[in-house]
Every structure is written in structure tokens, then in C-alpha cells.
mmCIF file with all atom_site columns, C-alpha atoms in Angstrom:
data_model
loop_
_atom_site.group_PDB
_atom_site.id
_atom_site.type_symbol
_atom_site.label_atom_id
_atom_site.label_alt_id
_atom_site.label_comp_id
_atom_site.label_asym_id
_atom_site.label_entity_id
_atom_site.label_seq_id
_atom_site.pdbx_PDB_ins_code
_atom_site.Cartn_x
_atom_site.Cartn_y
_atom_site.Cartn_z
_atom_site.occupancy
_atom_site.B_iso_or_equiv
_atom_site.pdbx_formal_charge
_atom_site.auth_seq_id
_atom_site.auth_comp_id
_atom_site.auth_asym_id
_atom_site.auth_atom_id
_atom_site.pdbx_PDB_model_num
ATOM 1   C CA . GLU A 1 1   ? -191.192 221.322 -138.248 1.00 63.00 ? 28  GLU A CA 1
ATOM 2   C CA . ALA A 1 2   ? -191.218 223.264 -135.008 1.00 75.00 ? 29  ALA A CA 1
ATOM 3   C CA . GLY A 1 3   ? -190.831 221.175 -131.879 1.00 90.00 ? 30  GLY A CA 1
ATOM 4   C CA . VAL A 1 4   ? -192.821 221.057 -128.672 1.00 94.00 ? 31  VAL A CA 1
ATOM 5   C CA . ALA A 1 5   ? -192.480 224.402 -126.898 1.00 96.00 ? 32  ALA A CA 1
ATOM 6   C CA . GLN A 1 6   ? -192.487 224.713 -123.130 1.00 97.00 ? 33  GLN A CA 1
ATOM 7   C CA . SER A 1 7   ? -192.137 227.644 -120.781 1.00 97.00 ? 34  SER A CA 1
ATOM 8   C CA . PRO A 1 8   ? -190.670 228.658 -118.487 1.00 97.00 ? 35  PRO A CA 1
ATOM 9   C CA . ARG A 1 9   ? -187.426 226.639 -118.629 1.00 95.00 ? 36  ARG A CA 1
ATOM 10  C CA . TYR A 1 10  ? -186.715 227.098 -114.942 1.00 96.00 ? 37  TYR A CA 1
ATOM 11  C CA . LYS A 1 11  ? -188.815 228.080 -111.945 1.00 97.00 ? 38  LYS A CA 1
ATOM 12  C CA . ILE A 1 12  ? -187.982 228.389 -108.266 1.00 98.00 ? 39  ILE A CA 1
ATOM 13  C CA . ILE A 1 13  ? -190.836 228.846 -105.785 1.00 98.00 ? 40  ILE A CA 1
ATOM 14  C CA . GLU A 1 14  ? -191.401 228.470 -102.075 1.00 98.00 ? 41  GLU A CA 1
ATOM 15  C CA . LYS A 1 15  ? -193.519 225.638 -100.743 1.00 97.00 ? 42  LYS A CA 1
ATOM 16  C CA . ARG A 1 16  ? -197.228 226.386 -100.594 1.00 97.00 ? 43  ARG A CA 1
ATOM 17  C CA . GLN A 1 17  ? -196.951 228.783 -103.535 1.00 98.00 ? 44  GLN A CA 1
ATOM 18  C CA . SER A 1 18  ? -198.625 228.103 -106.849 1.00 98.00 ? 45  SER A CA 1
ATOM 19  C CA . VAL A 1 19  ? -197.001 227.671 -110.259 1.00 98.00 ? 46  VAL A CA 1
ATOM 20  C CA . ALA A 1 20  ? -198.110 227.093 -113.844 1.00 98.00 ? 47  ALA A CA 1
ATOM 21  C CA . PHE A 1 21  ? -196.361 225.580 -116.831 1.00 98.00 ? 48  PHE A CA 1
ATOM 22  C CA . TRP A 1 22  ? -197.295 226.049 -120.458 1.00 97.00 ? 49  TRP A CA 1
ATOM 23  C CA . CYS A 1 23  ? -196.930 223.718 -123.429 1.00 97.00 ? 50  CYS A CA 1
ATOM 24  C CA . ASN A 1 24  ? -197.511 224.232 -127.142 1.00 96.00 ? 51  ASN A CA 1
ATOM 25  C CA . PRO A 1 25  ? -197.426 220.901 -129.022 1.00 94.00 ? 52  PRO A CA 1
ATOM 26  C CA . ILE A 1 26  ? -196.425 220.272 -132.597 1.00 92.00 ? 53  ILE A CA 1
ATOM 27  C CA . SER A 1 27  ? -199.081 221.513 -134.963 1.00 91.00 ? 54  SER A CA 1
ATOM 28  C CA . GLY A 1 28  ? -201.578 218.788 -135.809 1.00 88.00 ? 55  GLY A CA 1
ATOM 29  C CA . HIS A 1 29  ? -200.639 216.508 -132.919 1.00 89.00 ? 56  HIS A CA 1
ATOM 30  C CA . ALA A 1 30  ? -203.876 215.384 -131.328 1.00 88.00 ? 57  ALA A CA 1
ATOM 31  C CA . THR A 1 31  ? -202.376 213.729 -128.265 1.00 90.00 ? 58  THR A CA 1
ATOM 32  C CA . LEU A 1 32  ? -200.595 215.672 -125.531 1.00 93.00 ? 59  LEU A CA 1
ATOM 33  C CA . TYR A 1 33  ? -198.895 214.322 -122.434 1.00 94.00 ? 60  TYR A CA 1
ATOM 34  C CA . TRP A 1 34  ? -197.453 215.787 -119.248 1.00 97.00 ? 61  TRP A CA 1
ATOM 35  C CA . TYR A 1 35  ? -194.721 213.779 -117.547 1.00 96.00 ? 62  TYR A CA 1
ATOM 36  C CA . GLN A 1 36  ? -192.971 214.365 -114.228 1.00 97.00 ? 63  GLN A CA 1
ATOM 37  C CA . GLN A 1 37  ? -189.296 213.420 -114.025 1.00 95.00 ? 64  GLN A CA 1
ATOM 38  C CA . ILE A 1 38  ? -187.843 213.398 -110.526 1.00 95.00 ? 65  ILE A CA 1
ATOM 39  C CA . LEU A 1 39  ? -184.059 213.473 -110.339 1.00 90.00 ? 66  LEU A CA 1
ATOM 40  C CA . GLY A 1 40  ? -182.607 210.002 -110.831 1.00 86.00 ? 67  GLY A CA 1
ATOM 41  C CA . GLN A 1 41  ? -185.858 208.507 -112.079 1.00 89.00 ? 68  GLN A CA 1
ATOM 42  C CA . GLY A 1 42  ? -187.557 207.906 -115.400 1.00 91.00 ? 69  GLY A CA 1
ATOM 43  C CA . PRO A 1 43  ? -190.420 210.145 -116.472 1.00 94.00 ? 70  PRO A CA 1
ATOM 44  C CA . LYS A 1 44  ? -193.847 209.299 -115.061 1.00 94.00 ? 71  LYS A CA 1
ATOM 45  C CA . LEU A 1 45  ? -197.090 210.152 -116.859 1.00 93.00 ? 72  LEU A CA 1
ATOM 46  C CA . LEU A 1 46  ? -199.252 212.695 -115.054 1.00 96.00 ? 73  LEU A CA 1
ATOM 47  C CA . ILE A 1 47  ? -201.975 213.260 -117.635 1.00 95.00 ? 74  ILE A CA 1
ATOM 48  C CA . GLN A 1 48  ? -202.800 212.461 -121.246 1.00 93.00 ? 75  GLN A CA 1
ATOM 49  C CA . PHE A 1 49  ? -205.125 214.490 -123.471 1.00 92.00 ? 76  PHE A CA 1
ATOM 50  C CA . GLN A 1 50  ? -206.690 213.450 -126.763 1.00 90.00 ? 77  GLN A CA 1
ATOM 51  C CA . ASN A 1 51  ? -207.660 216.719 -128.424 1.00 87.00 ? 78  ASN A CA 1
ATOM 52  C CA . ASN A 1 52  ? -209.145 218.582 -125.440 1.00 84.00 ? 79  ASN A CA 1
ATOM 53  C CA . GLY A 1 53  ? -210.434 215.533 -123.568 1.00 91.00 ? 80  GLY A CA 1
ATOM 54  C CA . VAL A 1 54  ? -208.618 213.718 -120.744 1.00 93.00 ? 81  VAL A CA 1
ATOM 55  C CA . VAL A 1 55  ? -207.670 210.119 -121.578 1.00 90.00 ? 82  VAL A CA 1
ATOM 56  C CA . ASP A 1 56  ? -205.653 209.203 -118.494 1.00 90.00 ? 83  ASP A CA 1
ATOM 57  C CA . ASP A 1 57  ? -205.088 211.205 -115.312 1.00 94.00 ? 84  ASP A CA 1
ATOM 58  C CA . SER A 1 58  ? -204.789 208.290 -112.910 1.00 92.00 ? 85  SER A CA 1
ATOM 59  C CA . GLN A 1 59  ? -201.342 209.398 -111.673 1.00 92.00 ? 86  GLN A CA 1
ATOM 60  C CA . LEU A 1 60  ? -202.194 213.085 -111.309 1.00 96.00 ? 87  LEU A CA 1
ATOM 61  C CA . PRO A 1 61  ? -202.361 214.254 -107.648 1.00 95.00 ? 88  PRO A CA 1
ATOM 62  C CA . LYS A 1 62  ? -205.686 215.943 -108.129 1.00 95.00 ? 89  LYS A CA 1
ATOM 63  C CA . ASP A 1 63  ? -205.701 217.603 -104.723 1.00 96.00 ? 90  ASP A CA 1
ATOM 64  C CA . ARG A 1 64  ? -202.930 219.938 -105.882 1.00 97.00 ? 91  ARG A CA 1
ATOM 65  C CA . PHE A 1 65  ? -202.344 219.415 -109.605 1.00 98.00 ? 92  PHE A CA 1
ATOM 66  C CA . SER A 1 66  ? -204.650 220.478 -112.410 1.00 97.00 ? 93  SER A CA 1
ATOM 67  C CA . ALA A 1 67  ? -204.287 220.595 -116.165 1.00 97.00 ? 94  ALA A CA 1
ATOM 68  C CA . GLU A 1 68  ? -206.290 221.800 -119.105 1.00 96.00 ? 95  GLU A CA 1
ATOM 69  C CA . ARG A 1 69  ? -205.969 221.834 -122.846 1.00 94.00 ? 96  ARG A CA 1
ATOM 70  C CA . LEU A 1 70  ? -207.895 224.635 -124.415 1.00 83.00 ? 97  LEU A CA 1
ATOM 71  C CA . LYS A 1 71  ? -209.277 224.123 -127.929 1.00 84.00 ? 98  LYS A CA 1
ATOM 72  C CA . GLY A 1 72  ? -207.211 220.982 -128.283 1.00 82.00 ? 99  GLY A CA 1
ATOM 73  C CA . VAL A 1 73  ? -203.942 222.875 -128.761 1.00 91.00 ? 100 VAL A CA 1
ATOM 74  C CA . ASP A 1 74  ? -201.983 224.517 -125.918 1.00 95.00 ? 101 ASP A CA 1
ATOM 75  C CA . SER A 1 75  ? -201.985 223.074 -122.441 1.00 97.00 ? 102 SER A CA 1
ATOM 76  C CA . THR A 1 76  ? -201.328 224.389 -118.948 1.00 97.00 ? 103 THR A CA 1
ATOM 77  C CA . LEU A 1 77  ? -200.290 222.367 -115.912 1.00 98.00 ? 104 LEU A CA 1
ATOM 78  C CA . LYS A 1 78  ? -200.782 223.983 -112.507 1.00 98.00 ? 105 LYS A CA 1
ATOM 79  C CA . ILE A 1 79  ? -199.629 223.082 -109.017 1.00 98.00 ? 106 ILE A CA 1
ATOM 80  C CA . GLN A 1 80  ? -201.319 224.686 -106.037 1.00 97.00 ? 107 GLN A CA 1
ATOM 81  C CA . PRO A 1 81  ? -200.013 224.550 -103.352 1.00 96.00 ? 108 PRO A CA 1
ATOM 82  C CA . ALA A 1 82  ? -196.561 223.216 -104.180 1.00 97.00 ? 109 ALA A CA 1
ATOM 83  C CA . LYS A 1 83  ? -194.696 220.800 -101.915 1.00 97.00 ? 110 LYS A CA 1
ATOM 84  C CA . LEU A 1 84  ? -190.976 220.115 -101.665 1.00 97.00 ? 111 LEU A CA 1
ATOM 85  C CA . GLU A 1 85  ? -191.466 216.716 -103.333 1.00 96.00 ? 112 GLU A CA 1
ATOM 86  C CA . ASP A 1 86  ? -192.836 218.420 -106.438 1.00 97.00 ? 113 ASP A CA 1
ATOM 87  C CA . SER A 1 87  ? -189.299 219.474 -107.354 1.00 98.00 ? 114 SER A CA 1
ATOM 88  C CA . ALA A 1 88  ? -188.771 217.831 -110.723 1.00 97.00 ? 115 ALA A CA 1
ATOM 89  C CA . VAL A 1 89  ? -188.598 218.396 -114.442 1.00 96.00 ? 116 VAL A CA 1
ATOM 90  C CA . TYR A 1 90  ? -192.024 218.624 -116.061 1.00 97.00 ? 117 TYR A CA 1
ATOM 91  C CA . LEU A 1 91  ? -191.966 217.364 -119.619 1.00 96.00 ? 118 LEU A CA 1
ATOM 92  C CA . CYS A 1 92  ? -194.620 217.936 -122.218 1.00 96.00 ? 119 CYS A CA 1
ATOM 93  C CA . ALA A 1 93  ? -194.869 215.648 -125.240 1.00 93.00 ? 120 ALA A CA 1
ATOM 94  C CA . SER A 1 94  ? -197.151 215.271 -128.212 1.00 92.00 ? 121 SER A CA 1
ATOM 95  C CA . SER A 1 95  ? -197.872 212.648 -130.844 1.00 88.00 ? 122 SER A CA 1
ATOM 96  C CA . VAL A 1 96  ? -199.933 212.318 -133.968 1.00 81.00 ? 123 VAL A CA 1
ATOM 97  C CA . GLN A 1 97  ? -203.151 210.392 -133.663 1.00 67.00 ? 124 GLN A CA 1
ATOM 98  C CA . GLY A 1 98  ? -202.230 206.786 -134.379 1.00 59.00 ? 125 GLY A CA 1
ATOM 99  C CA . GLY A 1 99  ? -198.511 207.463 -134.065 1.00 62.00 ? 126 GLY A CA 1
ATOM 100 C CA . TYR A 1 100 ? -195.832 205.607 -132.157 1.00 67.00 ? 127 TYR A CA 1
ATOM 101 C CA . GLY A 1 101 ? -193.563 207.378 -129.748 1.00 68.00 ? 128 GLY A CA 1
ATOM 102 C CA . TYR A 1 102 ? -193.656 211.021 -128.870 1.00 82.00 ? 129 TYR A CA 1
ATOM 103 C CA . THR A 1 103 ? -191.811 214.272 -129.418 1.00 89.00 ? 130 THR A CA 1
ATOM 104 C CA . PHE A 1 104 ? -190.769 215.814 -126.122 1.00 92.00 ? 131 PHE A CA 1
ATOM 105 C CA . GLY A 1 105 ? -190.244 219.429 -125.224 1.00 94.00 ? 132 GLY A CA 1
ATOM 106 C CA . SER A 1 106 ? -187.156 220.599 -123.323 1.00 93.00 ? 133 SER A CA 1
ATOM 107 C CA . GLY A 1 107 ? -189.044 220.611 -120.047 1.00 94.00 ? 134 GLY A CA 1
ATOM 108 C CA . THR A 1 108 ? -189.519 222.975 -117.127 1.00 96.00 ? 135 THR A CA 1
ATOM 109 C CA . ARG A 1 109 ? -187.242 222.442 -114.148 1.00 96.00 ? 136 ARG A CA 1
ATOM 110 C CA . LEU A 1 110 ? -189.146 223.250 -110.958 1.00 98.00 ? 137 LEU A CA 1
ATOM 111 C CA . THR A 1 111 ? -187.377 223.730 -107.651 1.00 97.00 ? 138 THR A CA 1
ATOM 112 C CA . VAL A 1 112 ? -189.530 224.075 -104.541 1.00 98.00 ? 139 VAL A CA 1
ATOM 113 C CA . VAL A 1 113 ? -187.685 225.489 -101.528 1.00 97.00 ? 140 VAL A CA 1
ATOM 114 C CA . ALA B 2 1   ? -199.633 196.095 -116.992 1.00 77.00 ? 13  ALA B CA 1
ATOM 115 C CA . GLN B 2 2   ? -196.295 196.948 -118.549 1.00 85.00 ? 14  GLN B CA 1
ATOM 116 C CA . SER B 2 3   ? -192.860 197.750 -117.178 1.00 90.00 ? 15  SER B CA 1
ATOM 117 C CA . VAL B 2 4   ? -189.220 197.971 -118.166 1.00 94.00 ? 16  VAL B CA 1
ATOM 118 C CA . THR B 2 5   ? -186.100 197.234 -116.168 1.00 96.00 ? 17  THR B CA 1
ATOM 119 C CA . GLN B 2 6   ? -182.790 198.800 -117.064 1.00 97.00 ? 18  GLN B CA 1
ATOM 120 C CA . LEU B 2 7   ? -179.828 196.922 -115.659 1.00 93.00 ? 19  LEU B CA 1
ATOM 121 C CA . GLY B 2 8   ? -177.065 199.228 -114.525 1.00 92.00 ? 20  GLY B CA 1
ATOM 122 C CA . SER B 2 9   ? -177.731 202.816 -113.544 1.00 94.00 ? 21  SER B CA 1
ATOM 123 C CA . HIS B 2 10  ? -174.218 203.798 -114.662 1.00 96.00 ? 22  HIS B CA 1
ATOM 124 C CA . VAL B 2 11  ? -172.146 202.382 -117.502 1.00 97.00 ? 23  VAL B CA 1
ATOM 125 C CA . SER B 2 12  ? -168.636 203.559 -118.351 1.00 97.00 ? 24  SER B CA 1
ATOM 126 C CA . VAL B 2 13  ? -166.863 202.714 -121.605 1.00 97.00 ? 25  VAL B CA 1
ATOM 127 C CA . SER B 2 14  ? -163.734 203.907 -123.340 1.00 97.00 ? 26  SER B CA 1
ATOM 128 C CA . GLU B 2 15  ? -164.001 205.919 -126.511 1.00 97.00 ? 27  GLU B CA 1
ATOM 129 C CA . GLY B 2 16  ? -164.120 203.486 -129.441 1.00 97.00 ? 28  GLY B CA 1
ATOM 130 C CA . ALA B 2 17  ? -165.386 200.587 -127.320 1.00 98.00 ? 29  ALA B CA 1
ATOM 131 C CA . LEU B 2 18  ? -168.680 198.753 -127.689 1.00 98.00 ? 30  LEU B CA 1
ATOM 132 C CA . VAL B 2 19  ? -171.685 200.290 -125.956 1.00 98.00 ? 31  VAL B CA 1
ATOM 133 C CA . LEU B 2 20  ? -174.250 197.874 -124.495 1.00 98.00 ? 32  LEU B CA 1
ATOM 134 C CA . LEU B 2 21  ? -177.181 199.190 -122.460 1.00 98.00 ? 33  LEU B CA 1
ATOM 135 C CA . ARG B 2 22  ? -179.598 196.562 -121.173 1.00 98.00 ? 34  ARG B CA 1
ATOM 136 C CA . CYS B 2 23  ? -183.376 196.702 -121.100 1.00 97.00 ? 35  CYS B CA 1
ATOM 137 C CA . ASN B 2 24  ? -185.853 193.984 -120.211 1.00 97.00 ? 36  ASN B CA 1
ATOM 138 C CA . TYR B 2 25  ? -189.575 194.462 -120.521 1.00 94.00 ? 37  TYR B CA 1
ATOM 139 C CA . SER B 2 26  ? -192.749 193.000 -119.131 1.00 91.00 ? 38  SER B CA 1
ATOM 140 C CA . SER B 2 27  ? -196.025 193.321 -120.981 1.00 84.00 ? 39  SER B CA 1
ATOM 141 C CA . SER B 2 28  ? -199.258 191.364 -121.063 1.00 79.00 ? 40  SER B CA 1
ATOM 142 C CA . VAL B 2 29  ? -199.775 192.241 -124.742 1.00 81.00 ? 41  VAL B CA 1
ATOM 143 C CA . PRO B 2 30  ? -197.338 192.623 -127.637 1.00 82.00 ? 42  PRO B CA 1
ATOM 144 C CA . PRO B 2 31  ? -195.190 195.618 -126.747 1.00 87.00 ? 43  PRO B CA 1
ATOM 145 C CA . TYR B 2 32  ? -193.847 198.560 -128.631 1.00 90.00 ? 44  TYR B CA 1
ATOM 146 C CA . LEU B 2 33  ? -190.389 199.474 -127.370 1.00 92.00 ? 45  LEU B CA 1
ATOM 147 C CA . PHE B 2 34  ? -188.368 202.658 -127.498 1.00 93.00 ? 46  PHE B CA 1
ATOM 148 C CA . TRP B 2 35  ? -184.996 204.048 -126.558 1.00 96.00 ? 47  TRP B CA 1
ATOM 149 C CA . TYR B 2 36  ? -184.670 207.730 -125.732 1.00 95.00 ? 48  TYR B CA 1
ATOM 150 C CA . VAL B 2 37  ? -181.560 209.785 -124.985 1.00 96.00 ? 49  VAL B CA 1
ATOM 151 C CA . GLN B 2 38  ? -181.476 212.787 -122.677 1.00 93.00 ? 50  GLN B CA 1
ATOM 152 C CA . TYR B 2 39  ? -178.615 215.272 -122.640 1.00 92.00 ? 51  TYR B CA 1
ATOM 153 C CA . PRO B 2 40  ? -178.174 217.545 -119.611 1.00 86.00 ? 52  PRO B CA 1
ATOM 154 C CA . ASN B 2 41  ? -180.952 220.116 -119.240 1.00 80.00 ? 53  ASN B CA 1
ATOM 155 C CA . GLN B 2 42  ? -182.711 218.895 -122.347 1.00 84.00 ? 54  GLN B CA 1
ATOM 156 C CA . GLY B 2 43  ? -185.809 216.903 -123.173 1.00 86.00 ? 55  GLY B CA 1
ATOM 157 C CA . LEU B 2 44  ? -185.926 213.338 -124.428 1.00 91.00 ? 56  LEU B CA 1
ATOM 158 C CA . GLN B 2 45  ? -184.890 212.529 -127.981 1.00 92.00 ? 57  GLN B CA 1
ATOM 159 C CA . LEU B 2 46  ? -186.065 209.369 -129.696 1.00 91.00 ? 58  LEU B CA 1
ATOM 160 C CA . LEU B 2 47  ? -183.164 207.111 -130.707 1.00 95.00 ? 59  LEU B CA 1
ATOM 161 C CA . LEU B 2 48  ? -185.140 204.226 -132.155 1.00 93.00 ? 60  LEU B CA 1
ATOM 162 C CA . LYS B 2 49  ? -188.380 202.289 -131.851 1.00 91.00 ? 61  LYS B CA 1
ATOM 163 C CA . TYR B 2 50  ? -189.646 198.744 -132.319 1.00 91.00 ? 62  TYR B CA 1
ATOM 164 C CA . THR B 2 51  ? -193.225 198.514 -133.567 1.00 86.00 ? 63  THR B CA 1
ATOM 165 C CA . SER B 2 52  ? -193.501 194.807 -134.495 1.00 79.00 ? 64  SER B CA 1
ATOM 166 C CA . ALA B 2 53  ? -191.775 195.001 -137.866 1.00 78.00 ? 65  ALA B CA 1
ATOM 167 C CA . ALA B 2 54  ? -188.089 194.004 -138.120 1.00 86.00 ? 66  ALA B CA 1
ATOM 168 C CA . THR B 2 55  ? -186.622 192.757 -134.842 1.00 90.00 ? 67  THR B CA 1
ATOM 169 C CA . LEU B 2 56  ? -183.304 194.527 -135.453 1.00 95.00 ? 68  LEU B CA 1
ATOM 170 C CA . VAL B 2 57  ? -183.948 198.238 -135.356 1.00 95.00 ? 69  VAL B CA 1
ATOM 171 C CA . LYS B 2 58  ? -181.466 200.860 -136.461 1.00 95.00 ? 70  LYS B CA 1
ATOM 172 C CA . GLY B 2 59  ? -181.643 204.330 -135.035 1.00 94.00 ? 71  GLY B CA 1
ATOM 173 C CA . ILE B 2 60  ? -179.846 207.622 -135.108 1.00 94.00 ? 72  ILE B CA 1
ATOM 174 C CA . ASN B 2 61  ? -176.201 208.246 -134.222 1.00 93.00 ? 73  ASN B CA 1
ATOM 175 C CA . GLY B 2 62  ? -175.173 204.664 -135.049 1.00 96.00 ? 74  GLY B CA 1
ATOM 176 C CA . PHE B 2 63  ? -177.283 202.997 -132.355 1.00 97.00 ? 75  PHE B CA 1
ATOM 177 C CA . GLU B 2 64  ? -179.299 199.843 -132.863 1.00 97.00 ? 76  GLU B CA 1
ATOM 178 C CA . ALA B 2 65  ? -181.396 197.492 -130.747 1.00 97.00 ? 77  ALA B CA 1
ATOM 179 C CA . GLU B 2 66  ? -182.674 193.955 -131.160 1.00 95.00 ? 78  GLU B CA 1
ATOM 180 C CA . PHE B 2 67  ? -186.074 192.800 -129.952 1.00 95.00 ? 79  PHE B CA 1
ATOM 181 C CA . LYS B 2 68  ? -185.805 189.294 -128.473 1.00 94.00 ? 80  LYS B CA 1
ATOM 182 C CA . LYS B 2 69  ? -189.187 187.980 -127.446 1.00 92.00 ? 81  LYS B CA 1
ATOM 183 C CA . SER B 2 70  ? -187.783 184.794 -125.884 1.00 93.00 ? 82  SER B CA 1
ATOM 184 C CA . GLU B 2 71  ? -185.576 186.863 -123.589 1.00 94.00 ? 83  GLU B CA 1
ATOM 185 C CA . THR B 2 72  ? -188.040 189.770 -123.189 1.00 94.00 ? 84  THR B CA 1
ATOM 186 C CA . SER B 2 73  ? -185.144 192.056 -123.980 1.00 96.00 ? 85  SER B CA 1
ATOM 187 C CA . PHE B 2 74  ? -184.462 195.131 -126.081 1.00 97.00 ? 86  PHE B CA 1
ATOM 188 C CA . HIS B 2 75  ? -180.796 195.960 -125.491 1.00 98.00 ? 87  HIS B CA 1
ATOM 189 C CA . LEU B 2 76  ? -179.235 199.044 -127.064 1.00 98.00 ? 88  LEU B CA 1
ATOM 190 C CA . THR B 2 77  ? -175.831 198.765 -128.750 1.00 98.00 ? 89  THR B CA 1
ATOM 191 C CA . LYS B 2 78  ? -173.321 200.870 -130.628 1.00 98.00 ? 90  LYS B CA 1
ATOM 192 C CA . PRO B 2 79  ? -170.120 199.375 -132.061 1.00 97.00 ? 91  PRO B CA 1
ATOM 193 C CA . SER B 2 80  ? -167.863 202.307 -131.223 1.00 97.00 ? 92  SER B CA 1
ATOM 194 C CA . ALA B 2 81  ? -168.531 204.867 -128.499 1.00 97.00 ? 93  ALA B CA 1
ATOM 195 C CA . HIS B 2 82  ? -167.909 208.549 -129.059 1.00 97.00 ? 94  HIS B CA 1
ATOM 196 C CA . MET B 2 83  ? -167.479 211.218 -126.424 1.00 96.00 ? 95  MET B CA 1
ATOM 197 C CA . SER B 2 84  ? -170.686 212.854 -127.626 1.00 95.00 ? 96  SER B CA 1
ATOM 198 C CA . ASP B 2 85  ? -172.648 209.723 -126.639 1.00 97.00 ? 97  ASP B CA 1
ATOM 199 C CA . ALA B 2 86  ? -172.297 210.583 -122.947 1.00 97.00 ? 98  ALA B CA 1
ATOM 200 C CA . ALA B 2 87  ? -175.862 211.095 -121.758 1.00 97.00 ? 99  ALA B CA 1
ATOM 201 C CA . GLU B 2 88  ? -178.766 209.425 -119.928 1.00 96.00 ? 100 GLU B CA 1
ATOM 202 C CA . TYR B 2 89  ? -180.562 206.676 -121.846 1.00 98.00 ? 101 TYR B CA 1
ATOM 203 C CA . PHE B 2 90  ? -184.107 205.545 -121.169 1.00 97.00 ? 102 PHE B CA 1
ATOM 204 C CA . CYS B 2 91  ? -185.887 202.433 -122.344 1.00 96.00 ? 103 CYS B CA 1
ATOM 205 C CA . ALA B 2 92  ? -189.668 202.701 -122.605 1.00 93.00 ? 104 ALA B CA 1
ATOM 206 C CA . VAL B 2 93  ? -192.651 200.531 -123.495 1.00 91.00 ? 105 VAL B CA 1
ATOM 207 C CA . ASN B 2 94  ? -196.204 201.096 -124.563 1.00 84.00 ? 106 ASN B CA 1
ATOM 208 C CA . THR B 2 95  ? -198.920 198.859 -125.895 1.00 75.00 ? 107 THR B CA 1
ATOM 209 C CA . GLY B 2 96  ? -200.388 200.771 -128.786 1.00 66.00 ? 108 GLY B CA 1
ATOM 210 C CA . THR B 2 97  ? -200.502 203.961 -130.733 1.00 60.00 ? 109 THR B CA 1
ATOM 211 C CA . ALA B 2 98  ? -200.907 207.110 -128.683 1.00 58.00 ? 110 ALA B CA 1
ATOM 212 C CA . SER B 2 99  ? -200.859 205.140 -125.451 1.00 76.00 ? 111 SER B CA 1
ATOM 213 C CA . LYS B 2 100 ? -198.830 206.055 -122.411 1.00 82.00 ? 112 LYS B CA 1
ATOM 214 C CA . LEU B 2 101 ? -195.130 205.303 -122.314 1.00 87.00 ? 113 LEU B CA 1
ATOM 215 C CA . THR B 2 102 ? -193.743 203.557 -119.258 1.00 90.00 ? 114 THR B CA 1
ATOM 216 C CA . PHE B 2 103 ? -190.075 204.380 -118.715 1.00 93.00 ? 115 PHE B CA 1
ATOM 217 C CA . GLY B 2 104 ? -187.240 202.595 -117.029 1.00 95.00 ? 116 GLY B CA 1
ATOM 218 C CA . THR B 2 105 ? -185.111 204.342 -114.437 1.00 95.00 ? 117 THR B CA 1
ATOM 219 C CA . GLY B 2 106 ? -182.418 205.223 -116.938 1.00 96.00 ? 118 GLY B CA 1
ATOM 220 C CA . THR B 2 107 ? -178.750 204.404 -117.519 1.00 97.00 ? 119 THR B CA 1
ATOM 221 C CA . ARG B 2 108 ? -176.122 207.101 -117.441 1.00 97.00 ? 120 ARG B CA 1
ATOM 222 C CA . LEU B 2 109 ? -173.450 206.437 -120.049 1.00 97.00 ? 121 LEU B CA 1
ATOM 223 C CA . GLN B 2 110 ? -169.980 207.818 -119.404 1.00 97.00 ? 122 GLN B CA 1
ATOM 224 C CA . VAL B 2 111 ? -167.386 207.767 -122.194 1.00 97.00 ? 123 VAL B CA 1
ATOM 225 C CA . THR B 2 112 ? -163.740 208.087 -121.214 1.00 96.00 ? 124 THR B CA 1
ATOM 226 C CA . LEU B 2 113 ? -160.616 208.751 -123.254 1.00 92.00 ? 125 LEU B CA 1
#
């Protein structure tokens, strides 16, 4: 079974620029998550989708971050404008409906300079 | 609310020695508990999970963990460390299927000759 695909793997941008990350979950996985992992910390949930609806976005900084999941499959996470503190690894994960635990992608490492 | 605490941000063991990584949890409802491993520049890989069946859970790569409700603990062990075990380990908790995972801050395991 193919894993969770993410792109790009690395991105360097200047502060105040915009950036977008893409995630393709495992086929058939209804639930998709975006996590932010700052260096030296555990991952923190930004947003959770069930099919194409948002379940939890309480930790998403909505003034600069946005996310969508078109047709309940692929998802895009956008940051506009980026700040220095947004430097982190952005992990996408998916799970089957009713499943325990997730499958994570390899992540996108964002550096804001 | 749910949380996990990982005691020790860095643990160093000799090759062939016992590995013990500590995790304590807090949850207002029966928890589901997970251990993930992260190798450099990679995503998170599930090692094992506790989902209210057997309290002693065996995972991949020779790791196991025991759920102890009285101690609110879910420590990860491996009888004999191998150089390839050097990585970052994260304990995580959630409270149901397809619900958000809350991660600890991680423990970096170093294995020396």
C-alpha cells in the first residue's frame, strides 16, 4: 500500500512570503490531519478533516494559515504571510474511519528567513 | 483533556543494554496510547499501540510497552539495544478512533558502542 505523500520535502522562504504544502493520503482513508512539529517539540495538531469537512481546527492560526481538502482526498495547507516562528516540519497523516493511530507522511521542512 | 509526559529528553545506552523510555499520561477518559519513532528527516512510524486489549503490547523491532493504569504509565522497553535504534521516540495519547493525537515532547535515544 502506498504511503502518505507530501510535497515539497523542503522549502525556504522569506518572512511575509506565502507558501503551500500538498498532501495525498492513503487511498480510502477518510480522516486527514496536519501537524506542526517545531524543532525539539512533539507534533501539534493544526487541523483535522473527516472526508472534506473540518472536524477540529482549534489550534490553526486562522489569520495566516488556511487548509482545504478537495473532494475528500488531497489536501493543501497554506501560510500567508509567513513568520519566522512558522519554521517547522509540517506533517500530514491519515487514518481509516474508525481506526486507531495514523500513518504519517515524511513531512515538509519549512525554513522562514 | 489529555496529555503525556516523557521523562528524559535524552537517553544514552550501550549497544546490547536494556532500553527504557518513560511515558506517563493524563486522560479524563480511558486512553489509547501509542509510541512512534522518528528517524532524522523522516516522518513518524508507529511502533506499537494500546487500545484497551492486552496491557502488554508488542511492537515492531523488538519493542514492547506495558499499560499500567494504577501508575498512569506506558513505558517503552527493548531488552537489547541496537545501533539502528538511535532515533527520536514519541509517546502519544488519544481518546477514541480517528481522534486527535496528543504527543509528548519526545526522547532522543543514543546508542553507543
